[in-house]
Amino acid sequence: MCALNLLRPALLSANRCVRIAVAATFISAALWWFNYTAIASASGRTLVAGSPAASHTLAAAQWKSLLRDAAKRISTLRLQAAFRRQLYISPAVARQLKDGLERGFPNQSFKDFHPRVGRVVRSQLIHLDWAVARGLVNVRRIQTGGVTALGPSGKLRSGLTRASIWVVGRRFYWWAYPGGGVWNVSVGRRNGAWFTGAWPYTSRGLGLFDISVYWVPFATPIVPAVGLTKLPLSYRLASQKIDSSTGLIRLRYIELYDGKVNRVPGIGTCEYLYVLRLAGGLQIYHKIWEAVGGPKGTIRFFEADFKKFVKTGGIWFPTRIRERNWPNGAKHAQPDETITIKHVVVNGSFPRNTFRYTPPFGAMVTDTRTKHASIYFVGSKNPKIPPTTVPAVGTKRGAGK
């Protein structure tokens, strides 16, 4: 996340290319999930899944239609995923981190805290149930490692393990994590100011962006792939090359702003490259977002590889994803992430109450659904104090919807 935060101001200040390419999350990875059943060509011909599509080219309008439809193909998703993220901490960033902590917590001593310089690895394991179109989520996460996880003396904790549960229902959201011997649970309304402001960044931290980058068009590290803000962006198909021996297709798009090629001084023109296959069902193997034609030559911002596809729900889904981000063309990828996916089910059904959450006995709940937030302990005769070891009857409990 720190890398992404560094990337955003650098690119956005560069000008529209980055602000735009950000929302560029509108036509790319959508390519991936589309099971190419049939597309009519300009001459009236039809390409059917399994046909020798490698010998044909499509008009720009046909690709646009294909990508637009592909973005809508995934309505539900269930999977388990292991994330391994590498970050490079430079000496300058380490100093900034320590200085920021000292300014933010002036009453604590950080003289013994020296942020690690070099590569830092963070891993997390998630179980995800996601009703994409309805915005319902049930994420259970275990995370190890961290960059800013501090102990009482300000020292970095290595191997720190954190667990959390996020449930986002139709009206409420729930966040639960263990601490102090009990589950700490927060509940609020989906339309509340905190949730609407924080959820796009929280969803990225839970891996939703990294997974959805496959089927959402022109996804970039700047703006989450789900829930984009519309910008005056469009994309022009600049070239398509087909290898008839392999069936691989290379598409190159140029980014437009208000209908004109978006050339940014000092950076160049933003382009998107995709390597994919149509025959047998759409599979996208490679994706690049870069700027070309600038004074520094080609500047690569984002690159993703997709491998080991499985077919589920009529859609080819990758089970091995590698993403790399270069903040404003930096030397080191920030981050360099590998995602391994198991038990993936696309467009399946969920068990009843998947997106409901009931805090366990003894949990401390902070409820912000009313004007004045209340705190209570589940199962306690006196909600203001922890309960006994025997669950009480008829005590206040929460239920998400």
GROMACS .gro file of N, CA and C in nm, residues 135-137 166-175 186-191 195 355-357 367-370 398-401:
model
   93
  135GLY      N    1  -2.217  -0.617  -0.481
  135GLY     CA    2  -2.123  -0.558  -0.386
  135GLY      C    3  -2.123  -0.624  -0.250
  136LEU      N    4  -2.160  -0.753  -0.242
  136LEU     CA    5  -2.160  -0.825  -0.115
  136LEU      C    6  -2.030  -0.904  -0.103
  137VAL      N    7  -1.969  -0.900   0.016
  137VAL     CA    8  -1.838  -0.961   0.035
  137VAL      C    9  -1.831  -1.031   0.170
  166TRP      N   10  -1.413  -0.964   0.725
  166TRP     CA   11  -1.492  -0.855   0.670
  166TRP      C   12  -1.617  -0.913   0.607
  167VAL      N   13  -1.733  -0.864   0.647
  167VAL     CA   14  -1.859  -0.904   0.586
  167VAL      C   15  -1.933  -0.777   0.546
  168VAL      N   16  -1.963  -0.766   0.418
  168VAL     CA   17  -2.036  -0.651   0.367
  168VAL      C   18  -2.169  -0.701   0.312
  169GLY      N   19  -2.278  -0.668   0.380
  169GLY     CA   20  -2.411  -0.711   0.338
  169GLY      C   21  -2.482  -0.603   0.259
  170ARG      N   22  -2.612  -0.618   0.244
  170ARG     CA   23  -2.689  -0.521   0.166
  170ARG      C   24  -2.694  -0.384   0.234
  171ARG      N   25  -2.707  -0.386   0.367
  171ARG     CA   26  -2.722  -0.259   0.439
  171ARG      C   27  -2.608  -0.229   0.535
  172PHE      N   28  -2.544  -0.335   0.593
  172PHE     CA   29  -2.444  -0.314   0.697
  172PHE      C   30  -2.311  -0.377   0.657
  173TYR      N   31  -2.205  -0.329   0.719
  173TYR     CA   32  -2.074  -0.393   0.707
  173TYR      C   33  -2.029  -0.433   0.847
  174TRP      N   34  -1.950  -0.541   0.853
  174TRP     CA   35  -1.896  -0.590   0.979
  174TRP      C   36  -1.746  -0.612   0.963
  175TRP      N   37  -1.671  -0.570   1.064
  175TRP     CA   38  -1.527  -0.595   1.066
  175TRP      C   39  -1.491  -0.652   1.202
  186SER      N   40  -1.664  -0.423   1.473
  186SER     CA   41  -1.724  -0.295   1.438
  186SER      C   42  -1.835  -0.318   1.337
  187VAL      N   43  -1.946  -0.246   1.353
  187VAL     CA   44  -2.057  -0.259   1.261
  187VAL      C   45  -2.107  -0.119   1.226
  188GLY      N   46  -2.140  -0.098   1.100
  188GLY     CA   47  -2.190   0.031   1.056
  188GLY      C   48  -2.273   0.015   0.930
  189ARG      N   49  -2.324   0.125   0.882
  189ARG     CA   50  -2.406   0.123   0.762
  189ARG      C   51  -2.321   0.138   0.637
  190ARG      N   52  -2.362   0.067   0.531
  190ARG     CA   53  -2.289   0.075   0.406
  190ARG      C   54  -2.292   0.215   0.347
  191ASN      N   55  -2.397   0.289   0.372
  191ASN     CA   56  -2.407   0.423   0.315
  191ASN      C   57  -2.346   0.529   0.406
  195PHE      N   58  -1.755   0.418   0.560
  195PHE     CA   59  -1.748   0.304   0.470
  195PHE      C   60  -1.729   0.348   0.325
  355PHE      N   61  -2.364  -1.365   0.357
  355PHE     CA   62  -2.329  -1.225   0.378
  355PHE      C   63  -2.401  -1.167   0.501
  356ARG      N   64  -2.419  -1.251   0.601
  356ARG     CA   65  -2.467  -1.209   0.732
  356ARG      C   66  -2.360  -1.246   0.834
  357TYR      N   67  -2.352  -1.168   0.939
  357TYR     CA   68  -2.250  -1.195   1.041
  357TYR      C   69  -2.310  -1.177   1.180
  367ASP      N   70  -2.094  -0.035   1.776
  367ASP     CA   71  -2.205  -0.022   1.681
  367ASP      C   72  -2.223   0.126   1.646
  368THR      N   73  -2.200   0.158   1.518
  368THR     CA   74  -2.211   0.297   1.474
  368THR      C   75  -2.334   0.321   1.388
  369ARG      N   76  -2.430   0.230   1.395
  369ARG     CA   77  -2.548   0.245   1.310
  369ARG      C   78  -2.646   0.350   1.363
  370THR      N   79  -2.625   0.395   1.485
  370THR     CA   80  -2.708   0.500   1.542
  370THR      C   81  -2.628   0.630   1.550
  398GLY      N   82  -2.579  -0.906   1.760
  398GLY     CA   83  -2.588  -0.835   1.633
  398GLY      C   84  -2.614  -0.931   1.521
  399ALA      N   85  -2.670  -0.881   1.414
  399ALA     CA   86  -2.693  -0.964   1.294
  399ALA      C   87  -2.684  -0.874   1.172
  400GLY      N   88  -2.596  -0.911   1.079
  400GLY     CA   89  -2.580  -0.831   0.959
  400GLY      C   90  -2.680  -0.870   0.852
  401LYS      N   91  -2.711  -0.776   0.766
  401LYS     CA   92  -2.802  -0.801   0.654
  401LYS      C   93  -2.741  -0.744   0.529
   0.00000   0.00000   0.00000
